[in-house]
Amino acid sequence: MMKLRFFLALYVAKFTAWFMKLFRLNASHLPGTLATKICPDFLRYLNKVPCVICVTGTDGKTTTANLITDLLRSMGKTVICNSGGSNTETGLSTAMAKTVTLGNRCKAEYAVLETDEHWTRIVVPKLRADYLVVTNLLRDSLQRNAHSEYVAWKIGLIDSPSTKVILNADELCSAGLLPQNSRVYFGIDRLPTDKTSGGTRVNDFLLCPKCGTPLTYDYVRYAHVGHCHCEGCGFASPEADYRVLSLDPSAGTLKASLKGQEEDFPLTNDTIFNIYNELTAISLLSEAGFSAEEIRAALQKTPLTKRRYEALQIGGKTLINMMAKSNNSLPVSLVFDHIRSHEGKKAVILALDDLDEKHSSERIGWIYDTDYEFLNNPDILQVIAVGVRYADHKLRLLLAGIPEEKLFCCADESEGIRALSPEADTIFLLHDMSSYAGSVAAMTQIRAQLEGKA
Amino acid sequence: MKIEVLFPELCNLYGDMGNVDYLKACTNAEILYTSILETPRFPEGDVSLVYLGSMTERSQERILKKLAEYKDCIADLAKEKKTLFLLTGNALELFCGKIHTDGGEDLQGLGLIPCDTHRIYPKRVNSLFCGKMGEMTVVGYTSRFSHLKGLQKENALFRAERGLGAEPGCTYEGVRLPGILGSYLLGPLLPMNPPFTEFLLKEIGVAEPRLAFKEAAMEAYQIRCEQYANPKVEL
């Protein structure tokens, strides 16, 4: 009976996807929603793809999943993924319905699935995932994710003994997940920019999880991400099997150790988040049996998406459009850190409204976890805050010590852009993922202004 | 004037340090940060305000064990209004009676607030909040795994006009007792509510409170009050 329901669900999912594609509708949810309603165990009944990779975590799961997909495809593999689609059970069901024929014969070699943290305990066992990659567990949306202990508890409920987990040795909220599963770790060795204390306002791992005494950080790069040990009981960050040993941004390369074997790889992007994303992908592919040479060749063909960072030279100035995931203190802190270390005189436009909250109001507590203090820098000549939440950003900027004369805050983005200081050599425009379309218009206006056409 | 911030390494989940930032900016107070491994300063009797922010559920147990040894001292200081204890987020639960967990072991609170806590973990409730303290509007939001049960109206801090109170169906929120102010509201509460901050400063003996960046804070506050009062804005 279940098998009949499964086939009905499969046919409905495929037909719905085809029908929606015909009318150019977004089919990321509905096919899977219908399939799981007809057959709740739809994912379990699908013929298993030879290699199923689930990627979860707070930050970087989309980029990492997309990178893994791109690398596999450039190696000539058939890959099904849910990029651009939903990462919940219905979204994964929509994606996975494509991996089989109407007769449930498998037609993909790999499935790379970005998976929402809350859904991992349900979908990872149903998918019989070969690998579960956890990028990190950091502070995230308050309403959904509360705190990282809660998310770690949820992921810890996964019952899938055959799934190998690939974990971040430098991030202790996730490093201890699923102790019963086989695992490997990735991590980045000490960098010249690392500190031994301080860094960001937020650190969610200050005390030893075994004995409760304060941890000693050998180095920290942001929040609690780094390497630490406990002088009380000997607890320490795990040793990484896959390590970035050093970076050469000018040559565009990184040196990595793959279980002791040193290899060079192209450096696709030199921001710390993206280095982790690249290392995660390298670790996963190595575990999946690909040689360093194959991974290297694939990386050479695969640039990172431009959407998160776009730089233009206009009228002697540099205009940089950066995505900074709002409602999320650490990525924004790191963007602010990047800005303050950028050479020259700068102006910053904060357009960080979360436009996804159309009928409600954004919870702005995250801006008090974010290091606005990084913008209090003599080379940052001006900070412009625009959008609905401009007044909240203004208060936060003032509390961060930024002189009021450096601030221009208003609801209207165009008005904010018109107030741009001509003294700045570099203009940073920061926007949230939900406001990307708006950033395109903003870039056009700034460009026209710099060219003297506005 | 001394303001003590208890256990900031554990009690700083939801922008709570914004409350401390704002207090620092509004006063010339010496801010003392006491870690979970250190001896609190407030028993010496010279601390005007003790602040405790939100924490994880696992941390509640550890912090309760720590505070239990000071229970009588806290009770005396609060009753005599020598020290005001400000508790935000789920910090106020530690001062209540029992924390009832579903399927787990109940935690014994300090018993200084006459009500109990019921955990609904892992279920989470979220709500914007718009209410009043006297004629003063208070805004914020709550995001939590628990409710207060048995809070009496005469001990409440705010009247709820929109949003979740102490528990579903309850028309008041927070706790106001001699020497104790507690609220589930996040925001952070103080920078988001400059009039409430002014009230708080008076409570701790500041004769003429001076709100930091008053114009900016009030502008943000007024925009929010208008927004939260709008029935079209979903909670």
XYZ file of C-alpha atoms in Angstrom:
689
model
C 0.000 0.000 0.000
C 2.842 2.332 0.929
C 4.547 1.617 -2.358
C 1.403 2.573 -4.243
C 1.198 5.805 -2.303
C 4.840 6.454 -3.015
C 4.409 6.057 -6.765
C 1.325 8.228 -6.715
C 3.304 10.846 -4.792
C 6.173 10.597 -7.269
C 3.922 11.038 -10.287
C 2.120 13.952 -8.689
C 5.436 15.620 -7.794
C 6.850 15.179 -11.285
C 3.688 16.321 -12.998
C 3.361 19.347 -10.752
C 6.982 20.332 -11.344
C 6.550 19.947 -15.099
C 3.304 21.916 -15.074
C 4.802 24.756 -13.040
C 7.868 24.877 -15.258
C 5.587 25.157 -18.278
C 4.071 28.290 -16.799
C 7.441 29.544 -15.503
C 6.353 29.303 -11.903
C 8.733 28.710 -9.017
C 8.430 25.015 -8.192
C 10.630 24.778 -5.109
C 7.892 23.798 -2.653
C 4.628 22.626 -4.130
C 5.705 19.358 -5.774
C 7.364 18.239 -2.555
C 4.466 19.446 -0.417
C 2.029 17.345 -2.411
C 4.371 14.365 -2.448
C 4.838 14.344 1.331
C 1.115 14.764 1.934
C 0.372 11.696 -0.158
C 3.335 9.736 1.156
C 4.925 11.116 4.351
C 7.925 8.824 3.899
C 8.447 9.921 0.307
C 12.173 10.565 0.754
C 12.698 7.133 2.284
C 11.074 5.316 -0.653
C 13.080 7.067 -3.338
C 15.805 4.881 -4.752
C 18.915 6.105 -3.098
C 21.289 8.324 -5.018
C 24.777 6.747 -4.755
C 26.098 9.720 -2.780
C 23.832 12.006 -0.744
C 25.430 15.051 0.833
C 23.517 17.249 3.265
C 24.948 20.649 4.156
C 23.656 22.467 7.206
C 24.763 25.142 9.660
C 24.135 28.780 10.477
C 26.337 30.523 7.955
C 27.782 29.352 4.684
C 25.523 26.407 3.937
C 24.141 27.918 0.733
C 27.548 28.977 -0.563
C 29.149 25.688 0.459
C 26.362 23.547 -1.038
C 26.495 25.551 -4.257
C 30.282 25.302 -4.384
C 30.221 21.528 -3.871
C 27.592 21.229 -6.621
C 29.589 23.391 -9.034
C 32.791 21.447 -8.347
C 31.106 18.097 -8.881
C 29.503 19.260 -12.104
C 32.770 20.595 -13.414
C 34.158 17.112 -12.782
C 31.468 15.763 -15.086
C 29.218 14.305 -12.399
C 25.405 14.332 -12.560
C 24.249 16.242 -9.529
C 20.811 17.082 -8.209
C 20.671 19.982 -5.796
C 18.139 22.300 -4.244
C 19.990 25.538 -4.965
C 17.584 28.430 -5.274
C 14.939 26.308 -3.627
C 13.702 25.409 -0.207
C 15.871 23.605 2.340
C 13.035 22.028 4.330
C 11.562 18.541 3.848
C 9.154 19.692 1.146
C 11.917 21.521 -0.699
C 14.238 18.534 -0.501
C 11.405 16.271 -1.659
C 10.891 18.523 -4.675
C 14.597 18.327 -5.496
C 14.897 14.593 -4.854
C 11.893 13.763 -7.050
C 14.159 14.732 -9.955
C 16.774 12.130 -9.016
C 14.632 9.200 -10.181
C 12.692 8.187 -13.258
C 8.973 7.449 -13.193
C 9.974 3.886 -12.440
C 12.012 5.070 -9.450
C 15.284 4.337 -11.195
C 18.056 6.564 -9.970
C 19.443 8.965 -12.582
C 21.831 11.142 -10.577
C 25.222 10.272 -9.114
C 25.179 12.886 -6.389
C 22.577 14.800 -4.428
C 23.845 17.936 -2.713
C 21.184 19.310 -0.422
C 21.309 22.460 1.614
C 19.338 21.469 4.690
C 17.702 23.662 7.266
C 19.098 22.890 10.728
C 15.627 22.221 12.161
C 14.859 19.636 9.500
C 18.083 17.632 9.623
C 16.788 15.195 12.260
C 13.897 14.274 9.943
C 15.473 14.312 6.504
C 18.998 12.976 7.099
C 17.757 9.497 8.137
C 15.087 9.428 5.416
C 17.637 10.369 2.768
C 20.165 7.862 4.150
C 22.673 10.671 3.767
C 26.249 9.567 3.228
C 27.642 12.858 4.513
C 26.355 15.584 6.779
C 28.414 18.750 6.588
C 27.956 21.243 9.418
C 29.542 24.567 8.569
C 29.100 26.172 12.011
C 26.491 27.005 14.655
C 26.492 30.708 15.400
C 23.968 33.289 16.495
C 21.076 33.509 14.073
C 17.436 34.525 13.839
C 16.178 34.872 17.380
C 12.637 33.713 16.659
C 13.546 30.510 14.846
C 16.895 29.552 16.235
C 16.933 30.994 19.758
C 20.540 30.129 20.616
C 23.118 27.692 19.277
C 22.594 25.196 22.158
C 19.001 24.756 21.011
C 20.001 24.174 17.386
C 22.782 21.809 18.470
C 20.243 19.850 20.522
C 17.968 19.533 17.485
C 20.733 18.372 15.182
C 21.847 15.993 17.914
C 18.548 14.118 17.531
C 19.592 12.768 14.105
C 19.515 8.980 14.156
C 21.559 7.947 11.122
C 24.538 5.850 12.206
C 25.938 5.404 8.698
C 26.165 9.138 7.985
C 29.659 10.553 8.218
C 29.777 14.029 9.688
C 32.154 16.702 8.527
C 32.627 19.273 11.244
C 34.371 22.556 11.899
C 37.189 22.032 14.421
C 37.409 25.794 14.956
C 33.782 26.208 16.013
C 33.007 24.410 19.248
C 29.210 24.774 19.288
C 29.090 22.346 16.358
C 32.344 20.420 16.791
C 30.865 18.097 19.410
C 27.763 17.141 17.418
C 26.727 13.509 16.906
C 29.568 11.857 18.825
C 28.232 8.442 17.807
C 28.846 9.086 14.094
C 32.141 8.742 12.292
C 33.607 12.142 11.596
C 36.369 14.267 10.196
C 37.222 17.861 11.014
C 38.328 20.850 9.004
C 40.025 23.945 10.345
C 42.268 26.860 9.508
C 45.656 27.106 11.169
C 46.647 30.309 12.894
C 46.563 33.334 10.569
C 48.535 36.574 10.970
C 45.255 38.421 11.535
C 44.135 36.172 14.407
C 44.091 37.480 17.965
C 44.431 35.768 21.300
C 41.507 37.514 22.938
C 38.667 39.881 22.257
C 37.662 40.364 18.667
C 33.913 40.582 18.510
C 31.290 41.516 21.110
C 29.895 38.042 21.059
C 31.596 34.842 22.181
C 29.313 31.922 22.941
C 32.021 29.543 24.083
C 33.983 31.119 26.895
C 33.761 28.296 29.419
C 34.971 24.724 29.235
C 32.039 22.375 28.484
C 33.594 19.712 30.707
C 34.698 21.503 33.854
C 33.255 25.024 33.479
C 36.502 26.967 33.846
C 37.360 29.766 31.416
C 38.901 28.531 28.207
C 42.242 29.811 26.987
C 42.083 30.853 23.376
C 45.316 30.062 21.543
C 43.925 32.179 18.734
C 40.526 33.560 17.866
C 39.390 35.062 14.603
C 35.847 36.055 15.432
C 33.355 35.227 18.176
C 34.521 31.847 19.540
C 35.893 30.638 16.206
C 39.522 29.702 16.623
C 41.490 27.268 18.736
C 41.299 26.924 22.482
C 42.117 24.643 25.357
C 41.231 24.288 29.032
C 44.048 24.564 31.534
C 41.823 22.911 34.107
C 40.976 19.577 32.547
C 42.856 19.418 29.239
C 39.812 19.763 26.969
C 40.776 21.331 23.655
C 39.525 22.080 20.165
C 39.682 18.890 18.092
C 42.576 18.345 15.722
C 41.595 18.997 12.123
C 42.069 16.356 9.450
C 41.793 18.982 6.738
C 43.628 22.193 7.465
C 44.408 25.402 5.708
C 48.085 25.928 6.568
C 48.637 29.302 4.946
C 47.199 31.785 2.484
C 48.782 33.730 -0.347
C 46.100 36.217 -1.446
C 48.422 37.965 -3.886
C 49.103 34.666 -5.666
C 45.496 33.602 -5.205
C 46.386 30.315 -3.530
C 46.004 28.513 -0.257
C 48.137 25.695 1.107
C 46.185 22.912 2.767
C 46.938 19.673 4.534
C 44.631 16.835 3.543
C 45.135 14.245 6.293
C 48.804 15.115 6.401
C 49.356 15.527 2.662
C 50.203 19.126 1.694
C 48.525 20.501 -1.377
C 48.030 23.899 -3.015
C 44.633 25.057 -4.172
C 43.297 28.207 -5.843
C 41.923 30.721 -3.348
C 38.485 31.630 -4.661
C 37.916 34.471 -2.185
C 40.067 35.785 0.654
C 37.339 36.679 3.156
C 37.450 34.379 6.165
C 33.904 33.066 5.707
C 34.629 32.075 2.124
C 37.933 30.442 3.030
C 35.984 28.240 5.418
C 33.408 27.506 2.707
C 36.135 26.487 0.280
C 37.926 24.350 2.868
C 34.620 22.645 3.733
C 34.075 21.769 0.085
C 37.641 20.468 -0.266
C 37.217 18.328 2.871
C 33.934 16.854 1.685
C 35.209 16.040 -1.799
C 38.341 14.486 -0.419
C 36.268 12.305 1.877
C 34.059 11.397 -1.077
C 37.148 9.965 -2.815
C 38.285 12.746 -5.125
C 41.998 13.386 -5.471
C 43.614 16.721 -4.681
C 44.382 17.112 -8.377
C 40.760 16.651 -9.345
C 39.600 19.113 -6.702
C 42.242 21.638 -7.704
C 41.274 21.456 -11.387
C 37.604 21.879 -10.511
C 38.320 24.893 -8.286
C 40.232 26.548 -11.083
C 37.095 26.447 -13.186
C 34.707 27.627 -10.488
C 34.571 31.241 -9.260
C 32.472 32.183 -6.241
C 29.218 33.972 -6.840
C 29.665 37.696 -7.414
C 26.447 38.647 -5.680
C 27.956 38.947 -2.250
C 30.782 41.295 -3.194
C 30.956 43.529 -6.250
C 33.580 46.254 -6.766
C 33.452 48.980 -9.431
C 35.881 51.806 -10.278
C 34.025 55.007 -11.118
C 35.370 58.524 -11.428
C 38.478 57.779 -9.387
C 36.463 56.196 -6.589
C 35.838 52.576 -5.697
C 32.266 51.488 -5.163
C 31.849 48.207 -3.326
C 28.493 46.492 -2.980
C 28.515 43.901 -0.199
C 25.839 41.606 1.102
C 25.661 41.517 4.889
C 23.090 39.101 6.259
C 21.085 41.178 8.703
C 19.420 39.648 11.789
C 22.798 38.007 12.133
C 25.425 39.806 14.147
C 28.604 37.939 13.218
C 28.568 38.231 9.411
C 27.791 41.929 9.742
C 30.574 42.375 12.323
C 33.002 40.717 9.946
C 31.903 42.966 7.087
C 32.465 45.999 9.350
C 35.883 44.588 10.239
C 36.700 44.170 6.557
C 35.676 47.767 5.899
C 37.781 49.261 8.674
C 40.868 47.405 7.467
C 40.351 48.503 3.851
C 42.897 51.135 2.909
C 41.974 54.743 2.293
C 39.126 57.039 3.234
C 35.748 55.412 3.242
C 32.033 56.084 3.439
C 29.594 53.348 4.417
C 25.935 53.089 3.510
C 23.956 50.708 5.730
C 20.845 49.453 3.927
C 20.289 46.469 6.214
C 16.507 46.365 6.533
C 15.135 42.843 6.495
C 12.559 43.262 3.754
C 11.258 39.727 4.273
C 9.393 41.026 7.325
C 6.764 42.835 5.294
C 3.830 42.605 7.707
C 5.666 42.568 10.969
C 8.567 44.447 12.440
C 12.180 43.410 12.562
C 13.601 42.388 15.952
C 16.629 44.691 16.110
C 18.341 43.230 19.155
C 20.956 41.742 16.839
C 22.454 45.189 16.208
C 23.504 45.225 19.866
C 25.405 41.983 19.315
C 27.057 43.502 16.247
C 30.340 45.382 16.416
C 29.256 48.817 15.233
C 32.329 49.981 17.163
C 34.407 48.765 14.194
C 32.961 51.671 12.200
C 34.390 54.120 14.733
C 37.544 54.623 12.749
C 39.305 57.821 11.600
C 39.384 56.592 7.990
C 35.653 56.013 7.940
C 34.540 59.538 7.166
C 30.832 58.963 7.008
C 28.203 56.380 7.892
C 24.811 56.655 6.247
C 21.980 54.528 7.641
C 18.861 54.250 5.497
C 15.622 52.290 5.577
C 12.803 51.794 8.035
C 15.165 51.017 10.902
C 17.382 54.073 10.338
C 16.658 55.529 13.766
C 17.670 52.314 15.543
C 20.924 52.198 13.586
C 21.536 55.848 14.422
C 21.235 55.239 18.163
C 23.458 52.188 17.912
C 26.064 54.129 15.935
C 26.051 56.906 18.530
C 26.408 54.391 21.351
C 29.338 52.922 19.430
C 31.107 56.264 19.832
C 30.767 57.507 16.268
C 30.520 61.301 16.276
C 27.118 62.577 15.202
C 28.662 64.810 12.544
C 29.820 61.667 10.699
C 26.288 60.284 10.537
C 23.483 60.811 8.092
C 20.392 58.738 8.865
C 17.064 58.791 7.090
C 14.379 56.463 5.843
C 14.770 57.311 2.175
C 17.682 55.562 0.518
C 17.968 58.058 -2.337
C 18.205 60.930 0.099
C 20.919 59.070 1.997
C 22.901 58.476 -1.166
C 22.643 62.149 -2.149
C 24.313 63.005 1.178
C 27.408 60.947 0.336
C 30.650 62.671 1.214
C 32.824 63.505 -1.816
C 35.939 63.025 0.361
C 35.664 59.250 0.507
C 37.850 57.201 -1.862
C 35.815 54.067 -1.344
C 32.090 53.766 -0.839
C 30.720 50.619 0.734
C 27.082 49.805 0.171
C 25.872 47.108 2.560
C 22.566 45.406 1.995
C 20.691 42.429 3.301
C 19.992 39.377 1.126
C 16.321 40.350 1.012
C 17.156 43.808 -0.346
C 19.476 42.765 -3.153
C 17.154 44.113 -5.838
C 17.125 47.468 -4.060
C 20.917 47.475 -3.954
C 21.034 47.317 -7.751
C 19.005 50.540 -7.923
C 21.190 52.085 -5.224
C 24.364 51.196 -7.110
C 22.934 52.828 -10.234
C 22.217 56.028 -8.333
C 25.627 56.135 -6.690
C 27.275 55.458 -9.990
C 25.390 58.308 -11.668
C 26.321 60.590 -8.792
C 30.002 59.708 -9.030
C 29.942 60.227 -12.789
C 28.385 63.650 -12.240
C 25.214 62.667 -14.001
C 22.940 62.899 -10.966
C 27.256 54.779 41.714
C 27.964 51.134 40.903
C 26.114 48.933 38.455
C 26.952 45.249 38.519
C 26.440 43.041 35.463
C 26.207 39.413 36.508
C 27.740 36.604 34.469
C 28.009 38.429 31.105
C 29.754 35.420 29.549
C 26.551 33.413 30.011
C 23.815 36.038 30.194
C 24.165 37.923 26.966
C 22.054 36.144 24.393
C 19.825 38.636 22.658
C 21.555 41.980 22.456
C 21.256 42.219 26.241
C 24.507 44.121 26.539
C 22.709 46.949 24.768
C 20.971 47.549 28.104
C 24.347 47.919 29.778
C 25.652 50.139 26.965
C 22.714 52.456 27.407
C 22.986 52.558 31.191
C 26.694 53.334 30.868
C 25.946 56.163 28.481
C 23.196 57.581 30.738
C 25.138 57.563 34.009
C 28.617 58.087 35.366
C 28.257 54.751 37.094
C 31.125 52.362 37.512
C 30.139 49.218 35.629
C 31.333 46.016 37.300
C 31.306 42.771 35.341
C 31.198 39.659 37.528
C 31.886 36.305 35.906
C 30.238 33.087 37.047
C 33.479 32.083 38.754
C 33.838 35.295 40.737
C 32.228 36.482 43.926
C 29.432 38.964 43.235
C 29.950 42.472 44.485
C 26.397 43.279 45.503
C 26.532 41.605 48.947
C 28.869 44.427 49.982
C 25.789 46.658 49.843
C 27.217 49.433 47.680
C 25.780 48.414 44.313
C 22.827 50.461 43.111
C 21.712 48.189 40.272
C 22.370 44.546 39.474
C 21.616 43.493 35.916
C 21.036 39.920 34.742
C 20.289 39.192 31.060
C 18.985 36.229 29.047
C 20.666 32.847 29.216
C 20.299 29.365 27.765
C 18.182 26.850 29.621
C 21.272 24.843 30.550
C 22.899 27.970 31.976
C 19.840 28.668 34.141
C 20.694 25.633 36.251
C 24.289 26.683 36.751
C 23.404 30.258 37.574
C 20.679 29.186 40.012
C 23.236 27.148 41.940
C 25.442 30.225 42.109
C 22.709 32.651 43.158
C 21.149 30.281 45.693
C 23.940 31.067 48.176
C 23.017 34.753 47.984
C 19.257 34.312 48.142
C 18.796 35.849 51.581
C 21.170 38.690 50.763
C 19.248 39.448 47.554
C 15.955 39.350 49.459
C 17.242 41.803 52.091
C 18.831 44.213 49.625
C 15.706 44.253 47.463
C 13.296 44.644 50.371
C 15.292 47.511 51.832
C 15.658 49.017 48.332
C 19.404 49.238 48.748
C 19.908 47.483 45.418
C 17.585 47.200 42.453
C 17.710 43.888 40.545
C 16.873 44.308 36.853
C 16.156 41.019 35.081
C 15.474 40.770 31.364
C 14.468 37.866 29.162
C 14.336 34.555 30.984
C 16.542 35.886 33.810
C 13.426 36.728 35.818
C 12.532 33.011 35.973
C 15.458 32.416 38.319
C 13.834 34.659 40.914
C 10.487 32.832 40.706
C 9.443 29.676 42.554
C 9.856 26.539 40.498
C 10.852 26.127 36.893
C 8.691 23.223 35.731
C 10.240 21.338 32.880
C 8.333 18.958 30.655
C 9.665 15.484 31.322
C 12.777 16.684 33.050
C 13.711 17.604 36.585
C 12.126 20.759 37.991
C 14.479 23.506 39.049
C 13.997 25.296 42.320
C 14.186 29.058 41.820
C 15.047 31.654 44.429
C 11.385 32.077 45.392
C 11.597 35.873 45.492
C 8.847 36.374 42.903
C 5.554 34.675 43.843
C 4.888 32.684 40.693
C 6.301 29.712 38.818
C 7.736 29.094 35.368
C 6.494 26.475 32.943
C 8.899 25.488 30.207
C 7.410 24.526 26.872
C 10.811 23.679 25.345
C 11.429 22.947 22.499
C 8.339 24.900 21.484
C 9.147 28.581 21.106
C 6.833 31.555 21.279
C 7.524 34.891 19.679
C 5.582 38.116 19.909
C 5.979 41.832 19.530
C 4.731 43.701 22.563
C 3.128 47.061 23.114
C 1.937 47.940 26.592
C 1.806 50.533 29.290
C 3.297 51.296 32.639
C 0.995 53.969 33.960
C 0.665 56.279 30.992
C 4.042 55.382 29.601
C 4.101 53.226 26.475
C 6.543 50.342 26.493
C 7.527 48.383 23.396
C 9.650 45.363 22.809
C 9.378 41.752 21.842
C 9.482 38.410 23.512
C 11.009 35.206 22.248
C 11.087 32.368 24.741
C 10.622 28.724 25.650
C 8.519 29.316 28.757
C 5.730 31.225 30.470
C 5.154 32.539 33.963
C 2.262 30.917 35.784
C 0.386 32.487 38.653
C 1.726 36.029 38.326
C -0.615 38.335 40.194
C -1.717 41.570 38.581
C -0.578 43.655 41.545
C 2.973 42.346 41.040
C 3.021 42.999 37.284
C 5.194 45.616 35.603
C 3.375 46.347 32.342
C -0.178 46.162 31.047
C -0.266 44.381 27.711
C -2.156 46.196 24.978
C -0.851 44.112 22.099
C 1.190 40.983 22.271
C 2.013 38.174 24.657
C 1.937 38.803 28.379
C 3.333 36.649 31.171
C 1.459 33.690 29.687
C -1.068 33.203 26.873
C -4.234 35.131 27.625
C -2.576 37.220 30.310
C -3.060 40.978 30.012
C 0.030 41.944 31.973
C 3.713 41.317 31.655
C 6.800 41.511 33.796
C 7.325 41.806 37.501
C 7.524 44.809 39.796
C 8.300 44.167 43.420
C 10.316 46.184 45.911
C 13.851 46.098 44.592
C 13.045 43.769 41.686
C 12.078 44.663 38.129
C 11.814 41.852 35.631
C 10.459 41.475 32.136
C 10.573 38.914 29.372
C 10.870 41.839 26.974
C 13.877 42.015 24.726
C 14.766 44.941 22.523
C 17.035 45.614 24.232
C 14.529 46.980 26.725
C 16.337 50.140 27.828
C 17.593 51.748 24.587
C 14.271 50.828 23.005
C 12.301 52.565 25.798
C 13.955 55.801 26.886
C 11.029 56.845 29.142
C 11.288 53.522 30.980
C 15.033 54.028 31.301
C 14.369 57.421 32.848
C 12.015 55.800 35.362
C 14.639 53.150 36.133
C 17.321 55.754 36.727
C 15.097 57.535 39.217
C 14.461 54.219 40.953
C 18.188 53.768 41.538
C 18.570 57.248 42.941
C 19.529 59.409 39.999
C 17.859 62.682 40.925
C 17.909 64.238 37.450
C 18.262 61.476 34.881
C 19.936 62.458 31.631
C 19.044 60.179 28.762
C 21.966 59.500 26.449
C 21.389 60.542 22.826
C 17.866 61.456 23.842
C 16.782 62.826 20.481
C 17.916 59.743 18.576
C 16.521 57.353 21.190
C 13.143 59.100 21.303
C 12.888 59.213 17.512
C 13.428 55.454 17.271
C 11.036 54.915 20.192
C 8.256 56.997 18.661
C 8.548 55.302 15.274
C 8.294 51.960 17.020
C 5.372 52.922 19.269
C 3.421 53.985 16.212
C 4.325 50.854 14.334
C 3.536 48.422 17.148
C 0.210 50.077 17.894
C -0.872 49.535 14.295
C -3.176 46.488 14.219
C -1.965 45.721 10.681
C 1.508 44.983 12.010
C 1.580 41.293 12.789
C 2.825 40.276 16.160
